[in-house]
GROMACS .gro file of C-alpha atoms in nm:
model
  361
    1MET     CA    1   1.419  -1.767  -0.028
    2LYS     CA    2   1.174  -1.920   0.219
    3LYS     CA    3   0.828  -1.770   0.256
    4THR     CA    4   0.618  -1.820   0.570
    5SER     CA    5   0.268  -1.672   0.600
    6THR     CA    6   0.093  -1.623   0.933
    7ARG     CA    7  -0.172  -1.404   1.095
    8LEU     CA    8  -0.148  -1.125   1.351
    9ALA     CA    9  -0.381  -1.107   1.652
   10ASP     CA   10  -0.631  -0.887   1.466
   11GLY     CA   11  -0.643  -1.112   1.160
   12ARG     CA   12  -0.405  -0.922   0.931
   13GLU     CA   13  -0.167  -1.126   0.718
   14LEU     CA   14   0.208  -1.123   0.793
   15ILE     CA   15   0.470  -1.290   0.572
   16TYR     CA   16   0.833  -1.366   0.656
   17TYR     CA   17   1.087  -1.383   0.373
   18ASP     CA   18   1.400  -1.565   0.489
   19LEU     CA   19   1.740  -1.621   0.334
   20ARG     CA   20   1.773  -1.966   0.491
   21ASP     CA   21   1.540  -2.249   0.394
   22ASP     CA   22   1.556  -2.407   0.739
   23THR     CA   23   1.428  -2.101   0.928
   24VAL     CA   24   1.119  -2.173   1.139
   25ARG     CA   25   0.865  -1.897   1.200
   26ASP     CA   26   0.607  -2.006   1.456
   27ALA     CA   27   0.594  -1.710   1.697
   28VAL     CA   28   0.243  -1.602   1.795
   29ASP     CA   29   0.125  -1.242   1.817
   30ARG     CA   30   0.052  -1.201   2.190
   31ARG     CA   31  -0.105  -0.855   2.172
   32PRO     CA   32  -0.473  -0.819   2.275
   33LEU     CA   33  -0.581  -0.654   1.948
   34ASP     CA   34  -0.938  -0.606   1.828
   35ARG     CA   35  -1.019  -0.679   1.465
   36THR     CA   36  -0.905  -0.399   1.236
   37VAL     CA   37  -1.183  -0.163   1.127
   38THR     CA   38  -1.119   0.067   0.830
   39SER     CA   39  -1.322   0.333   0.653
   40SER     CA   40  -1.138   0.360   0.322
   41GLU     CA   41  -1.345   0.502   0.036
   42ILE     CA   42  -1.249   0.591  -0.323
   43ARG     CA   43  -1.406   0.908  -0.463
   44ARG     CA   44  -1.362   1.015  -0.825
   45ASP     CA   45  -1.306   1.382  -0.912
   46PRO     CA   46  -1.546   1.461  -1.199
   47LEU     CA   47  -1.337   1.754  -1.326
   48LEU     CA   48  -0.987   1.606  -1.316
   49GLY     CA   49  -1.093   1.246  -1.370
   50ASP     CA   50  -0.864   1.116  -1.095
   51SER     CA   51  -0.945   0.937  -0.772
   52VAL     CA   52  -0.898   1.028  -0.406
   53ALA     CA   53  -0.882   0.781  -0.118
   54VAL     CA   54  -1.071   0.906   0.189
   55ALA     CA   55  -0.946   0.720   0.497
   56SER     CA   56  -1.040   0.897   0.820
   57HIS     CA   57  -0.924   0.606   1.039
   58ARG     CA   58  -0.563   0.698   0.957
   59GLN     CA   59  -0.585   0.998   1.190
   60GLY     CA   60  -0.509   0.761   1.477
   61ARG     CA   61  -0.203   0.595   1.326
   62THR     CA   62   0.124   0.562   1.517
   63TYR     CA   63   0.321   0.887   1.498
   64HIS     CA   64   0.696   0.916   1.569
   65PRO     CA   65   0.719   0.668   1.859
   66PRO     CA   66   1.045   0.649   2.057
   67ALA     CA   67   1.292   0.389   1.931
   68ASP     CA   68   1.220   0.151   2.217
   69GLU     CA   69   0.851   0.147   2.118
   70CYS     CA   70   0.902   0.104   1.743
   71PRO     CA   71   0.630  -0.128   1.604
   72LEU     CA   72   0.857  -0.245   1.320
   73CYS     CA   73   1.136  -0.384   1.537
   74PRO     CA   74   1.117  -0.754   1.628
   75THR     CA   75   0.938  -0.856   1.946
   76HIS     CA   76   1.170  -0.892   2.247
   77GLY     CA   77   1.039  -1.033   2.574
   78ASP     CA   78   0.740  -0.829   2.687
   79ARG     CA   79   0.801  -0.555   2.431
   80LEU     CA   80   0.549  -0.664   2.168
   81SER     CA   81   0.549  -0.529   1.814
   82GLU     CA   82   0.391  -0.587   1.473
   83ILE     CA   83   0.647  -0.863   1.415
   84PRO     CA   84   0.590  -1.150   1.665
   85ASP     CA   85   0.928  -1.315   1.610
   86SER     CA   86   1.249  -1.203   1.782
   87SER     CA   87   1.429  -1.168   1.448
   88TYR     CA   88   1.359  -1.151   1.075
   89ASP     CA   89   1.528  -1.097   0.739
   90VAL     CA   90   1.247  -0.925   0.546
   91VAL     CA   91   0.885  -0.914   0.657
   92VAL     CA   92   0.566  -0.789   0.493
   93PHE     CA   93   0.232  -0.732   0.665
   94GLU     CA   94  -0.100  -0.565   0.605
   95ASN     CA   95  -0.095  -0.205   0.721
   96ARG     CA   96  -0.292  -0.154   1.043
   97PHE     CA   97  -0.396   0.192   0.918
   98PRO     CA   98  -0.436   0.140   0.543
   99SER     CA   99  -0.522   0.409   0.289
  100LEU     CA  100  -0.681   0.137   0.075
  101ALA     CA  101  -0.873  -0.164   0.204
  102GLY     CA  102  -1.133  -0.419   0.096
  103ASP     CA  103  -1.291  -0.332  -0.238
  104SER     CA  104  -1.074  -0.018  -0.241
  105GLY     CA  105  -0.748  -0.214  -0.263
  106ARG     CA  106  -0.484  -0.309  -0.009
  107CYS     CA  107  -0.183  -0.154   0.167
  108GLU     CA  108   0.117  -0.344   0.302
  109VAL     CA  109   0.431  -0.255   0.497
  110VAL     CA  110   0.772  -0.398   0.395
  111CYS     CA  111   1.040  -0.408   0.665
  112PHE     CA  112   1.383  -0.431   0.503
  113THR     CA  113   1.586  -0.523   0.812
  114PRO     CA  114   1.538  -0.578   1.187
  115GLU     CA  115   1.803  -0.311   1.259
  116HIS     CA  116   1.624   0.004   1.369
  117ASP     CA  117   1.904   0.249   1.286
  118ALA     CA  118   1.998   0.096   0.950
  119SER     CA  119   1.899   0.209   0.600
  120PHE     CA  120   1.840   0.043   0.265
  121ALA     CA  121   2.177   0.176   0.147
  122GLY     CA  122   2.341  -0.015   0.432
  123LEU     CA  123   2.200  -0.353   0.332
  124THR     CA  124   2.421  -0.623   0.186
  125GLU     CA  125   2.363  -0.728  -0.174
  126GLU     CA  126   2.210  -1.051  -0.045
  127GLN     CA  127   1.964  -0.858   0.172
  128ALA     CA  128   1.874  -0.618  -0.110
  129ARG     CA  129   1.810  -0.913  -0.342
  130LEU     CA  130   1.573  -1.060  -0.082
  131VAL     CA  131   1.379  -0.732  -0.077
  132LEU     CA  132   1.356  -0.744  -0.456
  133ASP     CA  133   1.225  -1.101  -0.433
  134ALA     CA  134   0.967  -0.992  -0.173
  135TRP     CA  135   0.851  -0.702  -0.395
  136THR     CA  136   0.818  -0.944  -0.685
  137ASP     CA  137   0.625  -1.202  -0.484
  138ARG     CA  138   0.385  -0.946  -0.343
  139THR     CA  139   0.327  -0.798  -0.690
  140ALA     CA  140   0.234  -1.145  -0.814
  141GLU     CA  141   0.005  -1.221  -0.519
  142LEU     CA  142  -0.171  -0.885  -0.512
  143SER     CA  143  -0.229  -0.885  -0.888
  144HIS     CA  144  -0.466  -1.180  -0.840
  145LEU     CA  145  -0.698  -0.993  -0.604
  146PRO     CA  146  -1.021  -0.903  -0.789
  147SER     CA  147  -1.014  -0.546  -0.658
  148VAL     CA  148  -0.655  -0.473  -0.769
  149GLU     CA  149  -0.557  -0.314  -1.101
  150GLN     CA  150  -0.210  -0.177  -1.026
  151VAL     CA  151   0.064  -0.262  -0.772
  152PHE     CA  152   0.298   0.010  -0.648
  153CYS     CA  153   0.609  -0.072  -0.439
  154PHE     CA  154   0.783   0.230  -0.285
  155GLU     CA  155   0.996   0.363  -0.003
  156ASN     CA  156   0.957   0.699   0.174
  157ARG     CA  157   1.271   0.791   0.367
  158GLY     CA  158   1.316   1.075   0.614
  159PRO     CA  159   1.091   1.293   0.829
  160GLU     CA  160   1.108   1.566   0.561
  161ILE     CA  161   0.913   1.331   0.334
  162GLY     CA  162   0.652   1.272   0.604
  163VAL     CA  163   0.776   0.937   0.738
  164THR     CA  164   0.626   0.873   1.083
  165LEU     CA  165   0.821   0.554   1.167
  166GLY     CA  166   1.200   0.579   1.164
  167HIS     CA  167   1.264   0.208   1.111
  168PRO     CA  168   1.383   0.131   0.752
  169HIS     CA  169   1.075   0.019   0.566
  170GLY     CA  170   0.873   0.067   0.251
  171GLN     CA  171   0.514   0.015   0.146
  172ILE     CA  172   0.310  -0.153  -0.124
  173TYR     CA  173  -0.017  -0.003  -0.247
  174ALA     CA  174  -0.251  -0.220  -0.453
  175TYR     CA  175  -0.488   0.020  -0.630
  176PRO     CA  176  -0.832  -0.065  -0.769
  177PHE     CA  177  -0.762   0.161  -1.069
  178THR     CA  178  -0.480   0.271  -1.298
  179THR     CA  179  -0.308   0.563  -1.126
  180PRO     CA  180  -0.311   0.908  -1.293
  181ARG     CA  181   0.069   0.912  -1.333
  182THR     CA  182   0.064   0.578  -1.513
  183ALA     CA  183  -0.232   0.682  -1.728
  184LEU     CA  184  -0.033   0.984  -1.850
  185MET     CA  185   0.257   0.757  -1.947
  186LEU     CA  186   0.021   0.520  -2.129
  187ARG     CA  187  -0.136   0.804  -2.327
  188SER     CA  188   0.208   0.933  -2.429
  189LEU     CA  189   0.307   0.578  -2.517
  190ALA     CA  190  -0.003   0.535  -2.735
  191ALA     CA  191   0.048   0.869  -2.911
  192HIS     CA  192   0.413   0.791  -2.987
  193LYS     CA  193   0.326   0.443  -3.113
  194ALA     CA  194   0.064   0.588  -3.350
  195ALA     CA  195   0.289   0.870  -3.473
  196THR     CA  196   0.592   0.650  -3.541
  197GLY     CA  197   0.429   0.342  -3.689
  198GLY     CA  198   0.461   0.127  -3.378
  199GLN     CA  199   0.787   0.240  -3.214
  200ASN     CA  200   0.812   0.231  -2.836
  201LEU     CA  201   0.849   0.557  -2.645
  202PHE     CA  202   1.026   0.402  -2.344
  203ASP     CA  203   1.286   0.248  -2.576
  204ALA     CA  204   1.339   0.584  -2.745
  205VAL     CA  205   1.384   0.764  -2.413
  206LEU     CA  206   1.633   0.510  -2.282
  207GLU     CA  207   1.832   0.513  -2.606
  208ARG     CA  208   1.850   0.892  -2.605
  209GLU     CA  209   1.956   0.913  -2.242
  210LEU     CA  210   2.227   0.647  -2.276
  211ALA     CA  211   2.378   0.846  -2.562
  212GLY     CA  212   2.376   1.172  -2.363
  213GLU     CA  213   2.540   1.347  -2.069
  214ARG     CA  214   2.292   1.266  -1.794
  215VAL     CA  215   2.389   0.902  -1.731
  216VAL     CA  216   2.475   0.849  -1.363
  217LEU     CA  217   2.583   0.485  -1.371
  218GLU     CA  218   2.543   0.191  -1.604
  219GLY     CA  219   2.574  -0.185  -1.563
  220GLU     CA  220   2.532  -0.470  -1.806
  221HIS     CA  221   2.158  -0.500  -1.734
  222TRP     CA  222   2.059  -0.169  -1.570
  223ALA     CA  223   2.107   0.199  -1.645
  224ALA     CA  224   2.047   0.505  -1.423
  225PHE     CA  225   2.014   0.860  -1.554
  226VAL     CA  226   1.876   1.200  -1.464
  227PRO     CA  227   1.589   1.259  -1.710
  228TYR     CA  228   1.590   1.549  -1.955
  229ALA     CA  229   1.287   1.710  -1.788
  230ALA     CA  230   1.354   1.613  -1.426
  231HIS     CA  231   1.089   1.749  -1.191
  232TRP     CA  232   1.301   1.735  -0.876
  233PRO     CA  233   1.643   1.883  -0.791
  234TYR     CA  234   1.802   1.539  -0.780
  235GLU     CA  235   1.595   1.277  -0.964
  236VAL     CA  236   1.724   0.952  -1.114
  237HIS     CA  237   1.541   0.695  -1.323
  238LEU     CA  238   1.665   0.337  -1.312
  239TYR     CA  239   1.571   0.111  -1.605
  240PRO     CA  240   1.645  -0.250  -1.692
  241LYS     CA  241   1.805  -0.242  -2.038
  242ARG     CA  242   1.570  -0.517  -2.156
  243ARG     CA  243   1.220  -0.372  -2.150
  244VAL     CA  244   0.980  -0.565  -1.924
  245PRO     CA  245   0.635  -0.459  -1.795
  246ASP     CA  246   0.682  -0.547  -1.428
  247LEU     CA  247   0.906  -0.700  -1.162
  248LEU     CA  248   0.778  -1.048  -1.242
  249ALA     CA  249   0.931  -1.035  -1.591
  250LEU     CA  250   1.289  -0.956  -1.485
  251ASP     CA  251   1.529  -1.234  -1.578
  252GLU     CA  252   1.786  -1.381  -1.339
  253ALA     CA  253   2.073  -1.174  -1.478
  254ALA     CA  254   1.887  -0.849  -1.410
  255ARG     CA  255   1.784  -0.967  -1.063
  256THR     CA  256   2.142  -1.053  -0.978
  257GLU     CA  257   2.283  -0.718  -1.090
  258PHE     CA  258   2.006  -0.503  -0.939
  259PRO     CA  259   2.141  -0.494  -0.580
  260GLN     CA  260   2.485  -0.378  -0.698
  261VAL     CA  261   2.346  -0.092  -0.906
  262TYR     CA  262   2.069   0.017  -0.669
  263LEU     CA  263   2.282   0.014  -0.354
  264GLU     CA  264   2.547   0.221  -0.531
  265LEU     CA  265   2.280   0.468  -0.640
  266LEU     CA  266   2.140   0.504  -0.286
  267ARG     CA  267   2.490   0.554  -0.142
  268ARG     CA  268   2.555   0.830  -0.392
  269PHE     CA  269   2.232   0.998  -0.285
  270ASP     CA  270   2.363   1.000   0.071
  271ARG     CA  271   2.676   1.182  -0.051
  272ILE     CA  272   2.513   1.452  -0.263
  273PHE     CA  273   2.500   1.711   0.012
  274ASP     CA  274   2.832   1.633   0.187
  275THR     CA  275   2.986   1.961   0.299
  276ARG     CA  276   3.304   2.062   0.481
  277ASP     CA  277   3.378   2.335   0.733
  278GLY     CA  278   3.657   2.592   0.702
  279GLY     CA  279   3.915   2.340   0.821
  280GLY     CA  280   3.820   2.084   0.559
  281ASP     CA  281   3.647   1.849   0.802
  282PRO     CA  282   3.312   1.694   0.704
  283VAL     CA  283   3.002   1.864   0.844
  284ASP     CA  284   2.724   1.632   0.956
  285GLU     CA  285   2.425   1.650   0.723
  286PRO     CA  286   2.103   1.460   0.799
  287PRO     CA  287   2.053   1.157   0.574
  288THR     CA  288   1.918   1.252   0.232
  289PRO     CA  289   1.537   1.228   0.234
  290TYR     CA  290   1.404   1.048  -0.072
  291ILE     CA  291   1.120   0.864  -0.238
  292ALA     CA  292   1.195   0.549  -0.438
  293ALA     CA  293   0.903   0.444  -0.657
  294TRP     CA  294   0.860   0.140  -0.882
  295HIS     CA  295   0.648   0.197  -1.193
  296GLN     CA  296   0.484  -0.124  -1.318
  297ALA     CA  297   0.226  -0.185  -1.589
  298PRO     CA  298  -0.132  -0.211  -1.465
  299PHE     CA  299  -0.287  -0.556  -1.457
  300GLY     CA  300  -0.624  -0.438  -1.581
  301ALA     CA  301  -0.739  -0.390  -1.941
  302LEU     CA  302  -0.566  -0.112  -2.138
  303ALA     CA  303  -0.829  -0.078  -2.413
  304GLU     CA  304  -0.867   0.297  -2.355
  305PHE     CA  305  -0.503   0.358  -2.451
  306ASP     CA  306  -0.529   0.298  -2.828
  307GLY     CA  307  -0.350  -0.026  -2.902
  308VAL     CA  308  -0.108  -0.023  -2.608
  309THR     CA  309  -0.046  -0.357  -2.436
  310ARG     CA  310   0.118  -0.441  -2.104
  311ASP     CA  311   0.431  -0.545  -2.290
  312ASP     CA  312   0.469  -0.192  -2.428
  313PHE     CA  313   0.518  -0.055  -2.077
  314ALA     CA  314   0.868  -0.037  -1.927
  315LEU     CA  315   0.929  -0.121  -1.564
  316HIS     CA  316   1.144   0.146  -1.403
  317LEU     CA  317   1.225   0.300  -1.066
  318GLU     CA  318   1.222   0.672  -0.990
  319LEU     CA  319   1.443   0.794  -0.707
  320PHE     CA  320   1.427   1.158  -0.602
  321THR     CA  321   1.491   1.386  -0.308
  322ILE     CA  322   1.303   1.697  -0.200
  323ARG     CA  323   1.628   1.854  -0.074
  324ARG     CA  324   1.764   2.105  -0.328
  325THR     CA  325   2.083   2.201  -0.148
  326SER     CA  326   2.238   2.160   0.195
  327GLY     CA  327   1.981   2.260   0.458
  328LYS     CA  328   1.714   2.363   0.204
  329LEU     CA  329   1.408   2.174   0.081
  330LYS     CA  330   1.215   2.196  -0.244
  331PHE     CA  331   0.856   2.282  -0.154
  332LEU     CA  332   0.564   2.228  -0.389
  333ALA     CA  333   0.422   2.577  -0.390
  334GLY     CA  334   0.170   2.756  -0.612
  335SER     CA  335   0.281   2.647  -0.959
  336GLU     CA  336   0.353   2.287  -0.860
  337SER     CA  337   0.060   2.226  -0.625
  338GLY     CA  338  -0.194   2.451  -0.795
  339MET     CA  339  -0.116   2.383  -1.161
  340SER     CA  340   0.112   2.074  -1.163
  341VAL     CA  341   0.384   2.276  -1.339
  342PHE     CA  342   0.717   2.197  -1.175
  343ILE     CA  343   1.003   2.446  -1.149
  344ASN     CA  344   1.339   2.277  -1.099
  345ASP     CA  345   1.620   2.472  -0.931
  346VAL     CA  346   1.897   2.232  -1.038
  347PRO     CA  347   1.972   2.173  -1.409
  348PRO     CA  348   1.945   1.798  -1.478
  349GLU     CA  349   2.290   1.797  -1.639
  350ARG     CA  350   2.445   1.943  -1.323
  351ALA     CA  351   2.255   1.694  -1.105
  352ALA     CA  352   2.391   1.404  -1.311
  353GLU     CA  353   2.743   1.547  -1.291
  354ARG     CA  354   2.717   1.576  -0.914
  355LEU     CA  355   2.594   1.218  -0.879
  356ARG     CA  356   2.890   1.098  -1.084
  357GLU     CA  357   3.128   1.303  -0.867
  358VAL     CA  358   3.015   1.136  -0.546
  359ALA     CA  359   3.073   0.777  -0.656
  360SER     CA  360   3.116   0.570  -0.341
  361SER     CA  361   3.441   0.388  -0.283
   0.00000   0.00000   0.00000
């Protein structure tokens, strides 16, 4: 992998990640952009104890542009975009409309491929490995920023999820605090460690799932399963079999196998809702909308979590869709949005069975 860092016309950082070591990236951003001005502010809820990012400048962000005006495609001739070069393998840049900025953290965009109509599932294993390497590098770099406590790499896919740019891409949020979801895991981890004389809760969960009926696929170094208490109709957790706290700690064997397992998982997600008409012919179904979210240990102190260290945390990826059946979405209504109590319409055992049925050829 070759890494080349440059600056856009408004001063934001842009980084090319290339498969070839001899690739030269010297294109200049020719757009007449003013310096980026943001208004991100973190406010803490005194009742719930969580934090909210207030970012009014995001109201003006780019919203569903036509394909020939996509800001994530490479620059071609006079059609200028966020990527100054006419091609790229993987590129990462500071978000022009960030939710977090300055002392409130940082937001970045990760473009997986220059092909506008592609998807992560359509990448080659070599391309997917390059994305993994980019995620890892950005996690390392962002963890050194004084305002950053946790790094979150994720992909939103599909307009149903709220994606406003159709080009295949993900994001990285660098938070100035430990996120509420992670804090819940750490508290459960601490309680289990105290109750069992030091045993690890993540290890116990993985061991139980691998011995059960909800395993979707399993490699030598990775395992994917539908969790016992899945919140979403189709939700899969992907764990490295050797517990590590973050992407940086993955060994070469796990990095090599990851693209095989993850691409297979994404392709199965695209087959979940395949249907056929009365004549047995396939009926077109929009691509499965999903969120893919990496959970990594925070880089800040964990003193408040009763003896838990970073090494007790288990890196894992959660992949889920808000579609519950063909043509129907799972909405977060009163119980979910008002009380954070999820109601799942699809039994996790049936979801796992379905994901095994649709193994790609």
